Amino acid sequence: MSELEQLRQEAEQLRNQIRDARKACNDSSLSQITAGLDSVGRIQMRTRRTLRGHLAKIYAMQWATDSRLLVSASQDGKLIIWDSYSTNKIHAIPLRSSWVMTCAYAPSGSYAACGGLDNICSIYSLKTREGNVRVTRELSGHTGYLSCCRFLDDSQIVTSSGDTTCALWDIETGQQTTTFTGHTGDVMSLSLSPDSRTFVSGACDASSKLWDIRDGMCRQSFTGHVSDINAVIFFPNGNAFTTGSDDATCRLFDLRADQELMMYSHDNINCGITSVAFSKSGRLLLAGYDDFNCNVWDTLKGERAGVLAGHDNRVSCLGISSDGMALATGSWDSFLRIWN
Amino acid sequence: MSSNSNLTTMKRTVEQLKLEASVDRIKVSQAAADLQQYCLQNASKDALLVGVPAASNPFREPRSCALL
């Protein structure tokens, strides 16, 4: 037998080993454990604010840590920083490339970032001495589109790309500190763990991976979805995460059990999920869909608890403020809505 | 692709699988119970779950002022 053939067999054996180990831990199900739990009942939210100003599809948004400001990115070529309480625009930042796919707000509130088909992650300083907003760094190195970016702090940012890799960047030097390789398809989304030591990524290879930020290693891989994963988000305690996919399902994966615990789907739902978020306690899973709606799921029982209708086009992004007070949704209809 | 790079890729795949196979796993019943406990313990702080009284909702409808 050739060495290649031996390795192939070894790989097959290891995959079976992982499958068997997961099965051995599969002594129950999340549904069974929560069978006696009261359901959350009907969750109804109303649009409290509509943020108007973008002139084209909104592709991404992220709340600032103050739970009041938020940043949104649109293919009208603008990044807008909003005060969600008043709906005032704090900054309207013209972008060098209008083909933006992602944006991020630094935890300190001092920087924003965005990127897209230009393959570059641009860092903007929001608090310059002159009072204007300007590009302070252009992080180039990815050989594919920038699908997602998330600040660790003012000097480090993690990116995911259509080139199938993720990267940790030193913003000061503009260099990639670490490259995360392993996915075999475009990486579409990433989510940092609450302790910032790891992150999960979701890709068009239908798998999600847990990465150690420090050493660049992929610690765990999860399969199950049958189509592109468009969104990932960590559960608030960092022990689990949820993915949203073009296969019309969201799935909850537990890191310590190393397997899928729940699937959120319905026969009536046949379109892709673009974005996912957890409410503060993790009990509610919010998911944005291609059919213009947002569904509210009971994370523990797997049942749909509500629907948020209001957008006139695909919900492309959503996020929950860190104080848990509000949900923001962004849409191809060019509006953002704030709900609670 | 040359046979050498096929070999290298395969070796890398095997090493990665060994790493992932060595993960310590807990039972689903334990993992599920812990998730449930976290949700219940934090339920009262979850505004979208329990609702928020209008008075403390920063997004309540801005009240119009009456000019007297």
Tab-separated table of C-alpha atoms in Angstrom:
chain	number	residue	atom	x	y	z
A	1	MET	CA	0.000	0.000	0.000
A	2	SER	CA	1.336	3.429	-0.872
A	3	GLU	CA	1.995	5.957	1.858
A	4	LEU	CA	-0.851	8.087	0.522
A	5	GLU	CA	-3.263	5.182	0.748
A	6	GLN	CA	-2.121	4.428	4.308
A	7	LEU	CA	-2.727	8.026	5.290
A	8	ARG	CA	-6.170	7.962	3.692
A	9	GLN	CA	-7.072	4.920	5.750
A	10	GLU	CA	-5.708	6.517	8.883
A	11	ALA	CA	-7.820	9.616	8.220
A	12	GLU	CA	-10.917	7.460	7.723
A	13	GLN	CA	-10.231	5.631	10.994
A	14	LEU	CA	-9.824	8.909	12.858
A	15	ARG	CA	-13.097	10.241	11.452
A	16	ASN	CA	-14.846	7.075	12.628
A	17	GLN	CA	-13.186	7.459	16.021
A	18	ILE	CA	-14.572	10.985	16.351
A	19	ARG	CA	-18.006	9.869	15.225
A	20	ASP	CA	-18.027	7.026	17.773
A	21	ALA	CA	-16.755	9.228	20.599
A	22	ARG	CA	-19.530	11.735	19.931
A	23	LYS	CA	-22.104	8.955	19.816
A	24	ALA	CA	-20.852	7.625	23.145
A	25	CYS	CA	-21.595	11.007	24.718
A	26	ASN	CA	-25.002	11.219	23.076
A	27	ASP	CA	-26.900	9.903	26.118
A	28	SER	CA	-29.793	12.328	25.817
A	29	SER	CA	-30.930	15.389	23.879
A	30	LEU	CA	-31.484	19.039	24.666
A	31	SER	CA	-35.189	18.522	23.910
A	32	GLN	CA	-35.446	15.692	26.410
A	33	ILE	CA	-33.619	17.613	29.132
A	34	THR	CA	-35.899	20.638	28.639
A	35	ALA	CA	-39.114	18.688	28.120
A	36	GLY	CA	-40.523	19.810	31.457
A	37	LEU	CA	-39.479	23.430	31.021
A	38	ASP	CA	-42.168	26.048	30.452
A	39	SER	CA	-42.045	27.373	26.912
A	40	VAL	CA	-41.281	31.069	26.539
A	41	GLY	CA	-44.739	31.741	25.125
A	42	ARG	CA	-45.351	34.189	22.328
A	43	ILE	CA	-42.505	36.701	21.970
A	44	GLN	CA	-43.673	39.909	20.377
A	45	MET	CA	-41.445	42.843	19.675
A	46	ARG	CA	-42.228	46.141	18.078
A	47	THR	CA	-40.139	48.383	15.931
A	48	ARG	CA	-39.126	51.227	18.232
A	49	ARG	CA	-36.898	53.088	15.800
A	50	THR	CA	-36.336	53.050	12.053
A	51	LEU	CA	-32.907	54.265	10.983
A	52	ARG	CA	-33.236	55.900	7.580
A	53	GLY	CA	-30.356	57.213	5.555
A	54	HIS	CA	-28.661	54.506	3.548
A	55	LEU	CA	-29.429	54.607	-0.177
A	56	ALA	CA	-28.833	50.964	-1.003
A	57	LYS	CA	-28.769	47.472	0.524
A	58	ILE	CA	-27.421	47.223	4.044
A	59	TYR	CA	-25.026	44.310	4.408
A	60	ALA	CA	-23.759	44.479	7.970
A	61	MET	CA	-24.158	46.104	11.355
A	62	GLN	CA	-22.673	45.909	14.827
A	63	TRP	CA	-23.644	47.539	18.134
A	64	ALA	CA	-21.085	49.555	20.062
A	65	THR	CA	-20.444	48.274	23.594
A	66	ASP	CA	-22.377	51.250	25.031
A	67	SER	CA	-25.592	49.638	23.704
A	68	ARG	CA	-26.570	52.961	22.167
A	69	LEU	CA	-24.400	53.620	19.112
A	70	LEU	CA	-24.166	51.208	16.221
A	71	VAL	CA	-22.390	51.026	12.879
A	72	SER	CA	-23.940	49.887	9.604
A	73	ALA	CA	-22.452	49.315	6.158
A	74	SER	CA	-24.237	49.639	2.856
A	75	GLN	CA	-23.347	49.179	-0.763
A	76	ASP	CA	-24.221	52.837	-1.210
A	77	GLY	CA	-20.574	53.147	-0.196
A	78	LYS	CA	-21.169	54.481	3.308
A	79	LEU	CA	-20.467	53.430	6.843
A	80	ILE	CA	-22.929	55.181	9.174
A	81	ILE	CA	-22.534	55.492	12.942
A	82	TRP	CA	-26.008	55.951	14.444
A	83	ASP	CA	-27.321	57.019	17.812
A	84	SER	CA	-30.108	54.455	18.075
A	85	TYR	CA	-31.909	56.384	20.843
A	86	SER	CA	-32.377	59.550	18.765
A	87	THR	CA	-31.877	58.027	15.273
A	88	ASN	CA	-29.293	60.766	14.630
A	89	LYS	CA	-26.346	59.997	12.406
A	90	ILE	CA	-23.141	60.643	14.313
A	91	HIS	CA	-20.868	59.954	11.345
A	92	ALA	CA	-21.482	59.174	7.680
A	93	ILE	CA	-18.203	57.807	6.386
A	94	PRO	CA	-17.615	57.558	2.628
A	95	LEU	CA	-15.805	54.341	1.736
A	96	ARG	CA	-13.031	53.917	-0.813
A	97	SER	CA	-14.778	50.788	-2.079
A	98	SER	CA	-18.565	50.594	-2.069
A	99	TRP	CA	-18.581	46.779	-2.261
A	100	VAL	CA	-18.687	46.399	1.477
A	101	MET	CA	-19.787	43.116	3.094
A	102	THR	CA	-18.931	43.552	6.749
A	103	CYS	CA	-18.353	46.170	9.429
A	104	ALA	CA	-17.292	46.188	13.062
A	105	TYR	CA	-17.159	48.524	16.069
A	106	ALA	CA	-14.139	48.350	18.393
A	107	PRO	CA	-15.078	47.660	22.052
A	108	SER	CA	-13.506	50.993	23.046
A	109	GLY	CA	-15.711	52.866	20.584
A	110	SER	CA	-12.654	54.528	19.077
A	111	TYR	CA	-12.502	52.591	15.826
A	112	ALA	CA	-14.700	51.045	13.173
A	113	ALA	CA	-13.693	48.619	10.447
A	114	CYS	CA	-15.163	47.395	7.201
A	115	GLY	CA	-14.284	45.488	4.073
A	116	GLY	CA	-15.698	43.481	1.197
A	117	LEU	CA	-14.884	42.757	-2.418
A	118	ASP	CA	-11.753	44.894	-2.182
A	119	ASN	CA	-10.244	42.058	-0.041
A	120	ILE	CA	-9.096	44.718	2.410
A	121	CYS	CA	-10.054	45.382	6.034
A	122	SER	CA	-10.041	49.163	6.465
A	123	ILE	CA	-9.703	50.597	9.959
A	124	TYR	CA	-11.275	53.997	10.664
A	125	SER	CA	-10.394	56.200	13.617
A	126	LEU	CA	-13.593	57.744	14.984
A	127	LYS	CA	-11.967	59.967	17.581
A	128	THR	CA	-9.238	61.918	15.827
A	129	ARG	CA	-7.962	65.142	17.366
A	130	GLU	CA	-9.242	67.068	14.345
A	131	GLY	CA	-12.747	65.680	14.909
A	132	ASN	CA	-13.041	64.007	11.520
A	133	VAL	CA	-13.092	60.311	10.704
A	134	ARG	CA	-10.246	58.896	8.652
A	135	VAL	CA	-8.727	55.606	7.526
A	136	THR	CA	-5.799	54.721	9.779
A	137	ARG	CA	-4.933	51.308	8.322
A	138	GLU	CA	-5.741	49.214	5.315
A	139	LEU	CA	-5.115	45.571	6.175
A	140	SER	CA	-4.386	43.761	2.947
A	141	GLY	CA	-3.258	40.189	2.526
A	142	HIS	CA	-6.444	38.218	1.952
A	143	THR	CA	-6.755	36.925	-1.607
A	144	GLY	CA	-10.516	36.805	-1.441
A	145	TYR	CA	-13.373	39.036	-0.250
A	146	LEU	CA	-13.636	40.097	3.367
A	147	SER	CA	-16.811	38.468	4.715
A	148	CYS	CA	-16.553	39.358	8.401
A	149	CYS	CA	-14.317	41.230	10.847
A	150	ARG	CA	-14.362	41.561	14.643
A	151	PHE	CA	-12.134	43.698	16.901
A	152	LEU	CA	-10.412	41.982	19.823
A	153	ASP	CA	-9.284	45.418	21.011
A	154	ASP	CA	-7.963	48.640	19.488
A	155	SER	CA	-4.860	46.914	18.170
A	156	GLN	CA	-6.078	43.503	17.035
A	157	ILE	CA	-8.799	42.392	14.652
A	158	VAL	CA	-9.880	38.973	13.365
A	159	THR	CA	-11.111	38.640	9.780
A	160	SER	CA	-12.724	35.903	7.689
A	161	SER	CA	-12.447	35.707	3.919
A	162	GLY	CA	-13.646	34.187	0.682
A	163	ASP	CA	-10.061	32.938	0.307
A	164	THR	CA	-11.062	30.191	2.852
A	165	THR	CA	-8.849	31.561	5.627
A	166	CYS	CA	-9.286	33.678	8.725
A	167	ALA	CA	-6.588	35.956	10.081
A	168	LEU	CA	-5.594	37.793	13.237
A	169	TRP	CA	-4.047	41.179	12.426
A	170	ASP	CA	-1.792	43.550	14.316
A	171	ILE	CA	-3.429	46.824	13.301
A	172	GLU	CA	-0.339	48.877	14.203
A	173	THR	CA	1.984	47.020	11.832
A	174	GLY	CA	-0.711	46.044	9.352
A	175	GLN	CA	0.564	42.457	9.364
A	176	GLN	CA	-1.181	39.143	9.863
A	177	THR	CA	-0.052	37.792	13.257
A	178	THR	CA	-1.771	34.459	12.678
A	179	THR	CA	-3.474	32.752	9.748
A	180	PHE	CA	-6.181	30.179	10.374
A	181	THR	CA	-6.325	27.599	7.597
A	182	GLY	CA	-8.478	24.497	7.301
A	183	HIS	CA	-11.789	25.432	5.695
A	184	THR	CA	-12.280	24.224	2.135
A	185	GLY	CA	-14.821	26.851	1.189
A	186	ASP	CA	-15.356	30.607	1.553
A	187	VAL	CA	-15.486	31.537	5.239
A	188	MET	CA	-18.618	33.632	5.656
A	189	SER	CA	-18.772	34.575	9.318
A	190	LEU	CA	-16.956	34.520	12.638
A	191	SER	CA	-17.813	35.069	16.296
A	192	LEU	CA	-15.379	35.795	19.137
A	193	SER	CA	-15.796	33.861	22.385
A	194	PRO	CA	-16.743	35.911	25.468
A	195	ASP	CA	-13.231	35.390	26.896
A	196	SER	CA	-11.609	36.374	23.567
A	197	ARG	CA	-9.378	33.285	23.595
A	198	THR	CA	-11.121	31.501	20.746
A	199	PHE	CA	-13.485	32.162	17.868
A	200	VAL	CA	-15.795	30.087	15.705
A	201	SER	CA	-16.039	30.380	11.939
A	202	GLY	CA	-18.738	29.218	9.511
A	203	ALA	CA	-18.038	28.491	5.855
A	204	CYS	CA	-19.419	27.473	2.484
A	205	ASP	CA	-17.977	23.995	3.074
A	206	ALA	CA	-20.964	23.561	5.433
A	207	SER	CA	-18.675	23.191	8.442
A	208	SER	CA	-17.945	25.385	11.422
A	209	LYS	CA	-14.630	25.401	13.273
A	210	LEU	CA	-13.392	26.466	16.693
A	211	TRP	CA	-9.989	28.216	16.576
A	212	ASP	CA	-7.472	29.020	19.294
A	213	ILE	CA	-6.568	32.686	18.676
A	214	ARG	CA	-3.161	32.394	20.337
A	215	ASP	CA	-1.733	29.354	18.555
A	216	GLY	CA	-3.770	29.388	15.349
A	217	MET	CA	-4.910	25.787	15.739
A	218	CYS	CA	-8.330	24.496	14.818
A	219	ARG	CA	-9.462	22.710	18.004
A	220	GLN	CA	-12.788	21.301	16.844
A	221	SER	CA	-14.776	20.957	13.600
A	222	PHE	CA	-18.514	20.557	13.295
A	223	THR	CA	-20.562	19.245	10.405
A	224	GLY	CA	-24.308	18.784	9.973
A	225	HIS	CA	-25.452	21.573	7.715
A	226	VAL	CA	-26.027	20.619	4.087
A	227	SER	CA	-25.307	23.983	2.564
A	228	ASP	CA	-23.313	27.194	3.084
A	229	ILE	CA	-23.148	28.519	6.626
A	230	ASN	CA	-23.741	32.268	6.484
A	231	ALA	CA	-23.666	33.201	10.157
A	232	VAL	CA	-22.259	32.061	13.496
A	233	ILE	CA	-22.695	33.407	17.009
A	234	PHE	CA	-21.441	32.261	20.399
A	235	PHE	CA	-23.925	31.402	23.147
A	236	PRO	CA	-23.419	33.963	25.982
A	237	ASN	CA	-21.470	31.615	28.286
A	238	GLY	CA	-19.028	30.583	25.561
A	239	ASN	CA	-19.811	26.870	25.811
A	240	ALA	CA	-21.892	26.642	22.652
A	241	PHE	CA	-22.577	28.444	19.403
A	242	THR	CA	-25.285	28.606	16.769
A	243	THR	CA	-24.951	28.667	12.993
A	244	GLY	CA	-27.395	29.827	10.299
A	245	SER	CA	-27.309	28.331	6.834
A	246	ASP	CA	-28.657	28.404	3.283
A	247	ASP	CA	-30.178	24.996	4.135
A	248	ALA	CA	-32.921	26.933	5.999
A	249	THR	CA	-31.859	25.674	9.427
A	250	CYS	CA	-30.028	27.071	12.416
A	251	ARG	CA	-28.122	24.600	14.565
A	252	LEU	CA	-26.800	24.748	18.102
A	253	PHE	CA	-23.429	23.060	18.676
A	254	ASP	CA	-22.023	22.439	22.150
A	255	LEU	CA	-18.236	22.733	22.485
A	256	ARG	CA	-17.841	20.435	25.480
A	257	ALA	CA	-20.067	17.661	24.086
A	258	ASP	CA	-18.450	18.302	20.699
A	259	GLN	CA	-21.712	17.893	18.780
A	260	GLU	CA	-24.957	19.353	17.525
A	261	LEU	CA	-27.610	19.704	20.243
A	262	MET	CA	-30.538	21.224	18.398
A	263	MET	CA	-31.788	22.179	14.967
A	264	TYR	CA	-34.149	25.112	14.469
A	265	SER	CA	-36.286	24.572	11.400
A	266	HIS	CA	-39.842	24.388	10.148
A	267	ASP	CA	-41.496	22.891	7.077
A	268	ASN	CA	-42.789	26.360	6.194
A	269	ILE	CA	-39.305	27.845	6.244
A	270	ASN	CA	-37.494	27.196	2.994
A	271	CYS	CA	-35.112	30.088	2.652
A	272	GLY	CA	-31.628	30.774	3.871
A	273	ILE	CA	-30.608	32.353	7.153
A	274	THR	CA	-28.364	35.383	6.830
A	275	SER	CA	-27.707	36.305	10.447
A	276	VAL	CA	-28.100	35.013	14.013
A	277	ALA	CA	-27.951	36.451	17.543
A	278	PHE	CA	-28.715	35.365	21.113
A	279	SER	CA	-30.678	37.358	23.662
A	280	LYS	CA	-28.780	38.171	26.867
A	281	SER	CA	-29.659	34.957	28.709
A	282	GLY	CA	-29.303	32.873	25.570
A	283	ARG	CA	-32.894	31.692	25.881
A	284	LEU	CA	-33.926	33.372	22.638
A	285	LEU	CA	-32.257	32.814	19.295
A	286	LEU	CA	-32.935	35.510	16.737
A	287	ALA	CA	-32.390	34.663	13.076
A	288	GLY	CA	-32.706	36.814	9.947
A	289	TYR	CA	-34.007	35.203	6.779
A	290	ASP	CA	-34.016	35.750	3.017
A	291	ASP	CA	-37.848	35.894	3.109
A	292	PHE	CA	-37.703	39.357	4.750
A	293	ASN	CA	-38.565	38.072	8.234
A	294	CYS	CA	-36.773	37.508	11.474
A	295	ASN	CA	-37.762	34.440	13.510
A	296	VAL	CA	-37.474	34.198	17.270
A	297	TRP	CA	-36.634	30.685	18.505
A	298	ASP	CA	-36.725	29.194	21.999
A	299	THR	CA	-33.082	28.040	22.155
A	300	LEU	CA	-33.773	25.317	24.728
A	301	LYS	CA	-36.967	23.828	23.342
A	302	GLY	CA	-36.360	24.330	19.636
A	303	GLU	CA	-39.764	25.907	19.069
A	304	ARG	CA	-40.500	29.098	17.185
A	305	ALA	CA	-41.634	31.752	19.650
A	306	GLY	CA	-42.296	34.665	17.348
A	307	VAL	CA	-41.853	36.358	13.994
A	308	LEU	CA	-40.700	39.901	13.382
A	309	ALA	CA	-42.088	41.188	10.122
A	310	GLY	CA	-41.486	44.675	8.888
A	311	HIS	CA	-38.699	44.768	6.388
A	312	ASP	CA	-39.477	44.972	2.676
A	313	ASN	CA	-36.519	42.934	1.607
A	314	ARG	CA	-34.036	40.348	2.906
A	315	VAL	CA	-32.864	40.779	6.516
A	316	SER	CA	-29.117	40.751	5.919
A	317	CYS	CA	-27.801	41.385	9.406
A	318	LEU	CA	-28.893	41.673	13.014
A	319	GLY	CA	-27.442	42.102	16.456
A	320	ILE	CA	-28.454	42.437	20.077
A	321	SER	CA	-27.011	45.201	22.225
A	322	SER	CA	-24.720	44.086	25.048
A	323	ASP	CA	-27.178	45.218	27.737
A	324	GLY	CA	-29.719	42.974	26.021
A	325	MET	CA	-32.181	45.808	25.692
A	326	ALA	CA	-32.718	45.819	21.928
A	327	LEU	CA	-32.422	43.955	18.675
A	328	ALA	CA	-31.251	45.803	15.571
A	329	THR	CA	-32.006	44.393	12.114
A	330	GLY	CA	-30.543	45.621	8.837
A	331	SER	CA	-32.038	44.915	5.456
A	332	TRP	CA	-31.621	45.086	1.726
A	333	ASP	CA	-34.539	47.542	1.903
A	334	SER	CA	-31.889	50.067	3.101
A	335	PHE	CA	-33.360	50.504	6.595
A	336	LEU	CA	-32.342	49.400	10.062
A	337	ARG	CA	-34.978	48.701	12.664
A	338	ILE	CA	-34.568	48.674	16.425
A	339	TRP	CA	-36.924	46.269	18.203
A	340	ASN	CA	-37.845	45.303	21.735
B	1	MET	CA	-1.149	18.706	-7.933
B	2	SER	CA	2.134	16.812	-7.571
B	3	SER	CA	2.090	13.592	-5.551
B	4	ASN	CA	4.370	15.276	-2.991
B	5	SER	CA	1.870	18.006	-2.180
B	6	ASN	CA	-0.935	15.419	-2.050
B	7	LEU	CA	1.134	13.581	0.555
B	8	THR	CA	1.825	16.754	2.518
B	9	THR	CA	-1.831	17.701	2.511
B	10	MET	CA	-2.859	14.230	3.608
B	11	LYS	CA	-0.305	14.231	6.438
B	12	ARG	CA	-1.661	17.578	7.603
B	13	THR	CA	-5.225	16.254	7.465
B	14	VAL	CA	-4.274	13.235	9.563
B	15	GLU	CA	-2.483	15.425	12.143
B	16	GLN	CA	-5.504	17.717	12.363
B	17	LEU	CA	-7.880	14.768	12.776
B	18	LYS	CA	-5.672	13.362	15.556
B	19	LEU	CA	-5.928	16.722	17.331
B	20	GLU	CA	-9.714	16.849	16.988
B	21	ALA	CA	-10.102	13.214	18.013
B	22	SER	CA	-8.205	13.852	21.270
B	23	VAL	CA	-10.722	16.415	22.569
B	24	ASP	CA	-12.239	15.668	26.011
B	25	ARG	CA	-15.990	15.328	25.677
B	26	ILE	CA	-18.770	15.533	28.232
B	27	LYS	CA	-22.153	13.878	28.001
B	28	VAL	CA	-24.942	15.648	26.118
B	29	SER	CA	-27.139	15.387	29.222
B	30	GLN	CA	-24.565	17.416	31.186
B	31	ALA	CA	-24.038	19.956	28.413
B	32	ALA	CA	-27.783	20.408	27.947
B	33	ALA	CA	-28.405	20.772	31.679
B	34	ASP	CA	-25.700	23.441	31.928
B	35	LEU	CA	-27.170	25.430	29.028
B	36	GLN	CA	-30.598	25.256	30.623
B	37	GLN	CA	-29.223	26.389	33.962
B	38	TYR	CA	-27.447	29.357	32.393
B	39	CYS	CA	-30.614	30.475	30.618
B	40	LEU	CA	-32.741	30.198	33.741
B	41	GLN	CA	-30.204	31.932	35.985
B	42	ASN	CA	-30.002	34.907	33.627
B	43	ALA	CA	-33.634	35.061	32.513
B	44	SER	CA	-34.553	37.991	34.728
B	45	LYS	CA	-31.825	40.140	33.110
B	46	ASP	CA	-33.008	39.349	29.583
B	47	ALA	CA	-35.117	42.320	28.444
B	48	LEU	CA	-36.188	40.695	25.178
B	49	LEU	CA	-37.414	37.643	27.091
B	50	VAL	CA	-39.230	39.163	30.054
B	51	GLY	CA	-40.056	42.501	28.530
B	52	VAL	CA	-39.083	45.875	29.889
B	53	PRO	CA	-41.425	48.370	31.546
B	54	ALA	CA	-41.956	51.431	29.361
B	55	ALA	CA	-40.450	53.672	32.020
B	56	SER	CA	-37.049	51.966	31.810
B	57	ASN	CA	-37.102	51.287	28.072
B	58	PRO	CA	-34.633	53.674	26.412
B	59	PHE	CA	-36.483	52.994	23.154
B	60	ARG	CA	-39.988	53.799	24.317
B	61	GLU	CA	-41.864	56.113	21.952
B	62	PRO	CA	-40.506	59.606	22.440
B	63	ARG	CA	-43.312	61.438	24.163
B	64	SER	CA	-44.506	64.509	22.384
B	65	CYS	CA	-44.595	67.678	24.408
B	66	ALA	CA	-47.729	69.699	24.717
B	67	LEU	CA	-47.285	73.409	24.415
B	68	LEU	CA	-49.216	75.085	27.141
